[in-house]
Amino acid sequence: MLLRYKKTYEKIAMGLLSYMPGDKNAKKLQETIHRYETDDSWQLYLLKKEDDFIGLIGVELGDEDYTLFHISVNPSFRGEGVGKEMVAKLQALFPNKECKSTEETDLFIKKCQVKEEGAD
Ligand SMILES: CC(C)(COP(=O)(O)OP(=O)(O)OC[C@H]1O[C@@H](n2cnc3c(N)ncnc32)[C@H](O)[C@@H]1OP(=O)(O)O)[C@@H](O)C(=O)NCCC(=O)NCCS
């Protein structure tokens, strides 16, 4: 289940965000979370499976697209399709918007899209 971020998820969200390359120091993490809390066009979601939050995905929404800035999966659950599942769930939330990537998320998004195209 993909849940929209709220303040009570702050610690788990910061833990997951810290796996992103370049977002390691506490000040940068706080700034990132603050942006998601205060700017409506920045939306952060957590993936909950049973009782655990195992993944995080965060985007900046545009009028016709959204840009994937953050995606992270708890290391214990990697390689099981969780990242790809979050990308698909997000696309289902915004079916009329195109998914764009940053330099950091580009390779993974491309990998998800290639798989989708190849799935037919
Ligand atoms: C990147 C990340 C979110 C992938 O999550 P995951 O649940 O392990 O990914 P999935 O199991 O859904 O993988 C789907 C496919 O993407 C590939 N993949 C995994 N990580 C990748 C990466 N960083 N770049 C490109 N492809 C990647 C997998 O090998 C898999 O390919 P396959 O289907 O051919 O085997 C996870 O490794 C992570 O949290 N990394 C640390 C955070 C990070 O670096 N984020 C930025 C990079 S996007």
XYZ file of N, CA and C and ligand atoms in Angstrom:
408
model
N 0.841 -1.191 0.000
C 0.000 0.000 0.000
C 0.884 1.253 0.000
N 0.615 2.163 -0.958
C 1.401 3.395 -1.023
C 0.705 4.468 -0.185
N 1.393 4.985 0.834
C 0.785 5.965 1.738
C 1.472 7.307 1.581
N 0.677 8.351 1.536
C 1.250 9.691 1.439
C 1.985 10.018 2.743
N 3.143 10.634 2.626
C 3.945 10.998 3.793
C 3.165 11.876 4.766
N 3.332 11.611 6.047
C 2.881 12.566 7.062
C 3.941 12.634 8.150
N 3.810 13.642 8.992
C 4.858 13.947 9.963
C 5.239 12.743 10.844
N 4.268 11.903 11.178
C 4.579 10.755 12.045
C 5.512 9.746 11.343
N 5.649 9.856 10.022
C 6.548 8.954 9.300
C 7.950 9.551 9.141
N 8.209 10.681 9.793
C 9.436 11.424 9.506
C 10.709 10.578 9.666
N 10.799 9.857 10.781
C 12.050 9.117 11.024
C 12.260 7.997 10.009
N 11.202 7.253 9.727
C 11.343 6.153 8.766
C 11.649 6.727 7.372
N 11.031 7.863 7.059
C 11.281 8.483 5.754
C 12.731 8.959 5.656
N 13.236 9.556 6.727
C 14.628 10.027 6.696
C 15.591 8.850 6.569
N 15.280 7.749 7.255
C 16.118 6.553 7.159
C 16.177 6.044 5.722
N 15.019 5.982 5.073
C 14.978 5.491 3.690
C 15.640 6.484 2.727
N 15.406 7.782 2.974
C 16.029 8.799 2.113
C 17.551 8.746 2.197
N 18.065 8.337 3.342
C 19.517 8.352 3.532
C 20.223 7.332 2.626
N 19.475 6.411 2.009
C 20.087 5.466 1.073
C 20.322 6.100 -0.296
N 19.677 7.269 -0.540
C 19.887 7.929 -1.827
C 21.312 8.448 -1.902
N 21.943 8.314 -3.061
C 23.283 8.863 -3.188
C 23.237 10.372 -2.986
N 24.145 10.913 -2.181
C 24.246 12.366 -2.038
C 23.354 12.967 -0.969
N 22.423 12.204 -0.424
C 21.502 12.781 0.563
C 21.838 12.339 1.987
N 23.092 12.049 2.216
C 23.440 11.368 3.466
C 23.414 12.244 4.730
N 23.849 13.514 4.603
C 23.981 14.245 5.872
C 22.634 14.761 6.397
N 22.570 14.854 7.737
C 21.288 15.098 8.411
C 20.641 16.410 7.965
N 21.474 17.432 7.737
C 20.923 18.745 7.354
C 20.236 18.642 5.980
N 20.907 17.981 5.054
C 20.345 17.806 3.700
C 19.048 16.986 3.763
N 19.052 15.956 4.595
C 17.845 15.119 4.732
C 16.678 15.935 5.289
N 16.974 16.755 6.315
C 15.934 17.617 6.908
C 15.373 18.571 5.863
N 16.278 19.137 5.052
C 15.833 20.090 4.019
C 14.922 19.396 3.011
N 15.312 18.176 2.644
C 14.516 17.421 1.668
C 13.125 17.122 2.231
N 13.090 16.623 3.473
C 11.802 16.316 4.114
C 10.960 17.590 4.238
N 11.600 18.684 4.621
C 10.890 19.956 4.796
C 10.199 20.375 3.491
N 10.916 20.183 2.378
C 10.340 20.558 1.086
C 9.091 19.711 0.802
N 9.173 18.423 1.094
C 8.009 17.553 0.879
C 6.848 17.922 1.815
N 7.186 18.446 3.010
C 6.122 18.804 3.965
C 5.435 20.113 3.612
N 6.174 21.017 2.954
C 5.658 22.384 2.812
C 5.239 22.765 1.397
N 5.762 22.050 0.406
C 5.474 22.432 -0.976
C 4.537 21.389 -1.590
N 3.340 21.811 -1.976
C 2.326 20.876 -2.476
C 2.731 20.141 -3.739
N 3.625 20.757 -4.521
C 4.012 20.076 -5.756
C 5.051 18.978 -5.495
N 5.565 18.929 -4.275
C 6.495 17.854 -3.913
C 5.738 16.811 -3.094
N 5.684 15.590 -3.599
C 4.886 14.562 -2.918
C 5.721 13.323 -2.633
N 5.638 12.897 -1.370
C 6.425 11.768 -0.910
C 5.473 10.660 -0.458
N 5.798 9.431 -0.827
C 4.959 8.272 -0.475
C 5.824 7.169 0.118
N 5.219 6.411 1.028
C 5.917 5.260 1.605
C 5.149 3.997 1.247
N 5.895 2.933 0.970
C 5.248 1.656 0.670
C 5.219 0.814 1.939
N 3.996 0.434 2.352
C 3.835 -0.375 3.555
C 3.422 -1.790 3.156
N 4.181 -2.753 3.666
C 3.840 -4.171 3.450
C 3.685 -4.803 4.817
N 2.522 -5.377 5.083
C 2.206 -5.867 6.420
C 2.460 -4.728 7.408
N 3.365 -4.911 8.389
C 3.550 -3.817 9.351
C 4.771 -2.947 9.061
N 5.465 -3.223 7.955
C 6.736 -2.531 7.719
C 6.652 -1.524 6.582
N 7.321 -0.399 6.800
C 7.531 0.541 5.704
C 8.813 0.102 5.012
N 8.697 -0.345 3.765
C 9.881 -0.929 3.126
C 10.421 -0.101 1.967
N 9.682 0.940 1.572
C 10.181 1.741 0.463
C 9.625 3.150 0.484
N 10.309 3.998 -0.261
C 9.919 5.413 -0.331
C 10.060 5.877 -1.772
N 9.129 6.738 -2.188
C 9.227 7.306 -3.539
C 8.745 8.754 -3.474
N 9.511 9.661 -4.079
C 9.177 11.082 -3.991
C 9.331 11.781 -5.327
N 8.328 12.630 -5.625
C 8.297 13.278 -6.937
C 7.962 14.760 -6.820
N 8.349 15.490 -7.857
C 7.858 16.863 -8.019
C 6.828 16.821 -9.143
N 5.626 17.298 -8.825
C 4.553 17.268 -9.816
C 4.577 18.503 -10.689
N 4.472 18.276 -12.001
C 4.271 19.373 -12.938
C 2.859 19.265 -13.488
N 2.488 20.158 -14.423
C 1.136 20.108 -14.977
C 0.920 18.842 -15.809
N 1.934 18.496 -16.580
C 1.761 17.359 -17.492
C 2.704 16.199 -17.214
N 3.543 16.384 -16.196
C 4.483 15.311 -15.890
C 4.821 15.337 -14.409
N 5.594 14.378 -13.990
C 6.173 14.405 -12.647
C 7.600 13.892 -12.747
N 8.451 14.410 -11.881
C 9.859 14.029 -11.923
C 10.198 13.222 -10.685
N 10.726 12.037 -10.900
C 11.092 11.156 -9.791
C 12.442 11.604 -9.224
N 12.391 12.190 -8.038
C 13.616 12.658 -7.383
C 14.195 11.625 -6.424
N 13.310 10.917 -5.727
C 13.792 9.989 -4.699
C 13.107 8.639 -4.814
N 13.908 7.584 -4.775
C 13.345 6.231 -4.659
C 14.332 5.400 -3.857
N 13.796 4.695 -2.886
C 14.667 3.938 -2.000
C 13.907 2.756 -1.404
N 14.605 1.624 -1.324
C 14.015 0.410 -0.761
C 14.901 -0.065 0.386
N 14.290 -0.482 1.465
C 15.022 -1.064 2.582
C 15.914 -2.186 2.038
N 17.228 -2.173 2.382
C 18.149 -3.160 1.803
C 17.687 -4.607 1.955
N 16.948 -4.917 3.017
C 16.487 -6.308 3.214
C 15.474 -6.744 2.167
N 14.875 -5.770 1.452
C 13.805 -6.096 0.507
C 14.195 -5.779 -0.945
N 15.481 -5.497 -1.173
C 15.885 -5.150 -2.550
C 15.949 -6.382 -3.445
N 15.857 -6.143 -4.736
C 15.966 -7.234 -5.694
C 14.717 -8.108 -5.756
N 13.611 -7.601 -5.177
C 12.360 -8.390 -5.174
C 11.253 -7.680 -5.952
N 11.627 -6.632 -6.696
C 10.628 -5.925 -7.500
C 9.895 -4.816 -6.766
N 10.360 -4.467 -5.541
C 9.661 -3.444 -4.753
C 9.817 -2.061 -5.397
N 11.018 -1.751 -5.852
C 11.258 -0.451 -6.495
C 10.366 -0.302 -7.722
N 10.372 -1.321 -8.528
C 9.562 -1.310 -9.750
C 8.074 -1.197 -9.410
N 7.646 -1.872 -8.355
C 6.237 -1.824 -7.925
C 5.847 -0.394 -7.537
N 6.749 0.308 -6.837
C 6.439 1.690 -6.433
C 6.321 2.593 -7.655
N 7.212 2.399 -8.634
C 7.143 3.206 -9.866
C 5.793 2.971 -10.556
N 5.340 1.723 -10.584
C 4.055 1.400 -11.230
C 2.872 1.986 -10.440
N 2.940 1.905 -9.111
C 1.846 2.444 -8.285
C 1.749 3.959 -8.434
N 2.910 4.597 -8.531
C 2.908 6.045 -8.695
C 2.307 6.435 -10.047
N 2.689 5.697 -11.078
C 2.141 5.971 -12.410
C 0.618 5.800 -12.402
N 0.133 4.832 -11.601
C -1.312 4.609 -11.499
C -2.006 5.775 -10.780
N -1.275 6.451 -9.877
C -1.843 7.623 -9.191
C -1.971 8.814 -10.138
N -1.026 8.889 -11.082
C -0.999 10.027 -12.020
C -0.998 9.512 -13.460
N -2.099 8.856 -13.867
C -2.087 8.158 -15.156
C -1.928 9.067 -16.370
N -2.290 10.344 -16.197
C -2.197 11.230 -17.361
C -0.907 12.028 -17.408
N -0.019 11.750 -16.468
C 1.244 12.494 -16.445
C 2.401 11.597 -16.879
N 3.348 12.230 -17.551
C 4.538 11.502 -17.991
C 5.555 11.436 -16.849
N 6.203 10.296 -16.707
C 7.202 10.137 -15.650
C 8.573 10.572 -16.152
N 9.165 11.555 -15.475
C 10.508 12.003 -15.840
C 11.475 11.629 -14.723
N 12.749 11.670 -15.033
C 13.731 11.243 -14.029
C 14.793 12.317 -13.836
N 15.584 12.165 -12.784
C 16.761 13.011 -12.583
C 17.981 12.184 -12.987
N 19.149 12.809 -12.920
C 20.382 12.074 -13.219
C 20.489 10.841 -12.309
N 20.073 10.999 -11.059
C 20.211 9.900 -10.088
C 19.218 8.765 -10.330
N 18.019 9.107 -10.779
C 16.984 8.065 -10.894
C 16.814 7.539 -12.328
N 17.545 8.152 -13.265
C 17.336 7.863 -14.684
C 17.536 6.383 -15.052
N 18.647 5.795 -14.596
C 18.949 4.415 -14.984
C 17.873 3.447 -14.500
N 17.442 3.671 -13.260
C 16.435 2.764 -12.696
C 15.100 2.897 -13.423
N 14.684 4.147 -13.678
C 13.426 4.379 -14.411
C 13.488 3.738 -15.792
N 14.624 3.929 -16.458
C 14.766 3.336 -17.806
C 14.609 1.825 -17.718
N 15.219 1.241 -16.671
C 15.141 -0.210 -16.479
C 13.666 -0.633 -16.289
N 12.921 0.118 -15.479
C 11.503 -0.211 -15.253
C 10.721 -0.095 -16.547
N 11.014 0.949 -17.340
C 10.249 1.169 -18.570
C 10.566 0.119 -19.617
N 11.835 -0.271 -19.726
C 12.211 -1.316 -20.683
C 11.460 -2.592 -20.355
N 11.401 -2.932 -19.059
C 10.703 -4.151 -18.632
C 9.215 -4.087 -19.004
N 8.615 -2.852 -18.764
C 7.189 -2.709 -19.087
C 6.942 -2.952 -20.576
N 7.821 -2.330 -21.413
C 7.640 -2.486 -22.855
C 7.845 -3.940 -23.267
N 8.803 -4.603 -22.633
C 9.116 -5.987 -22.977
C 8.090 -6.977 -22.432
N 7.225 -6.504 -21.530
C 6.296 -7.418 -20.857
C 5.200 -7.946 -21.784
N 4.975 -7.228 -22.911
C 3.938 -7.682 -23.841
C 4.406 -8.900 -24.568
C 17.378 1.521 -6.665
C 16.451 0.743 -5.734
C 15.302 1.655 -5.309
C 15.898 -0.471 -6.517
O 14.932 -1.122 -5.689
P 14.649 -2.691 -5.838
O 13.392 -2.993 -5.148
O 15.862 -3.453 -5.449
O 14.472 -2.792 -7.428
P 13.659 -3.899 -8.230
O 13.809 -5.217 -7.545
O 12.280 -3.413 -8.499
O 14.500 -3.921 -9.586
C 13.944 -3.800 -10.850
C 15.078 -3.853 -11.864
O 15.938 -2.708 -11.734
C 17.312 -3.097 -11.596
N 17.976 -2.133 -10.700
C 18.037 -2.149 -9.359
N 18.693 -1.067 -8.907
C 19.065 -0.350 -9.993
C 19.780 0.867 -10.186
N 20.257 1.609 -9.161
N 19.966 1.313 -11.444
C 19.504 0.606 -12.511
N 18.818 -0.566 -12.402
C 18.615 -1.038 -11.150
C 17.236 -4.495 -11.008
O 18.412 -5.219 -11.308
C 16.001 -5.073 -11.675
O 16.332 -5.514 -12.952
P 15.874 -6.965 -13.450
O 14.368 -6.911 -13.403
O 16.456 -7.056 -14.804
O 16.440 -7.932 -12.469
C 17.211 0.189 -4.511
O 18.328 -0.560 -4.940
C 17.680 1.270 -3.562
O 16.971 1.643 -2.633
N 18.922 1.794 -3.766
C 19.438 2.823 -2.912
C 18.785 4.131 -3.261
C 19.266 4.649 -4.606
O 20.413 4.480 -4.995
N 18.361 5.346 -5.312
C 18.717 6.024 -6.542
C 18.901 5.097 -7.685
S 17.362 4.942 -8.515
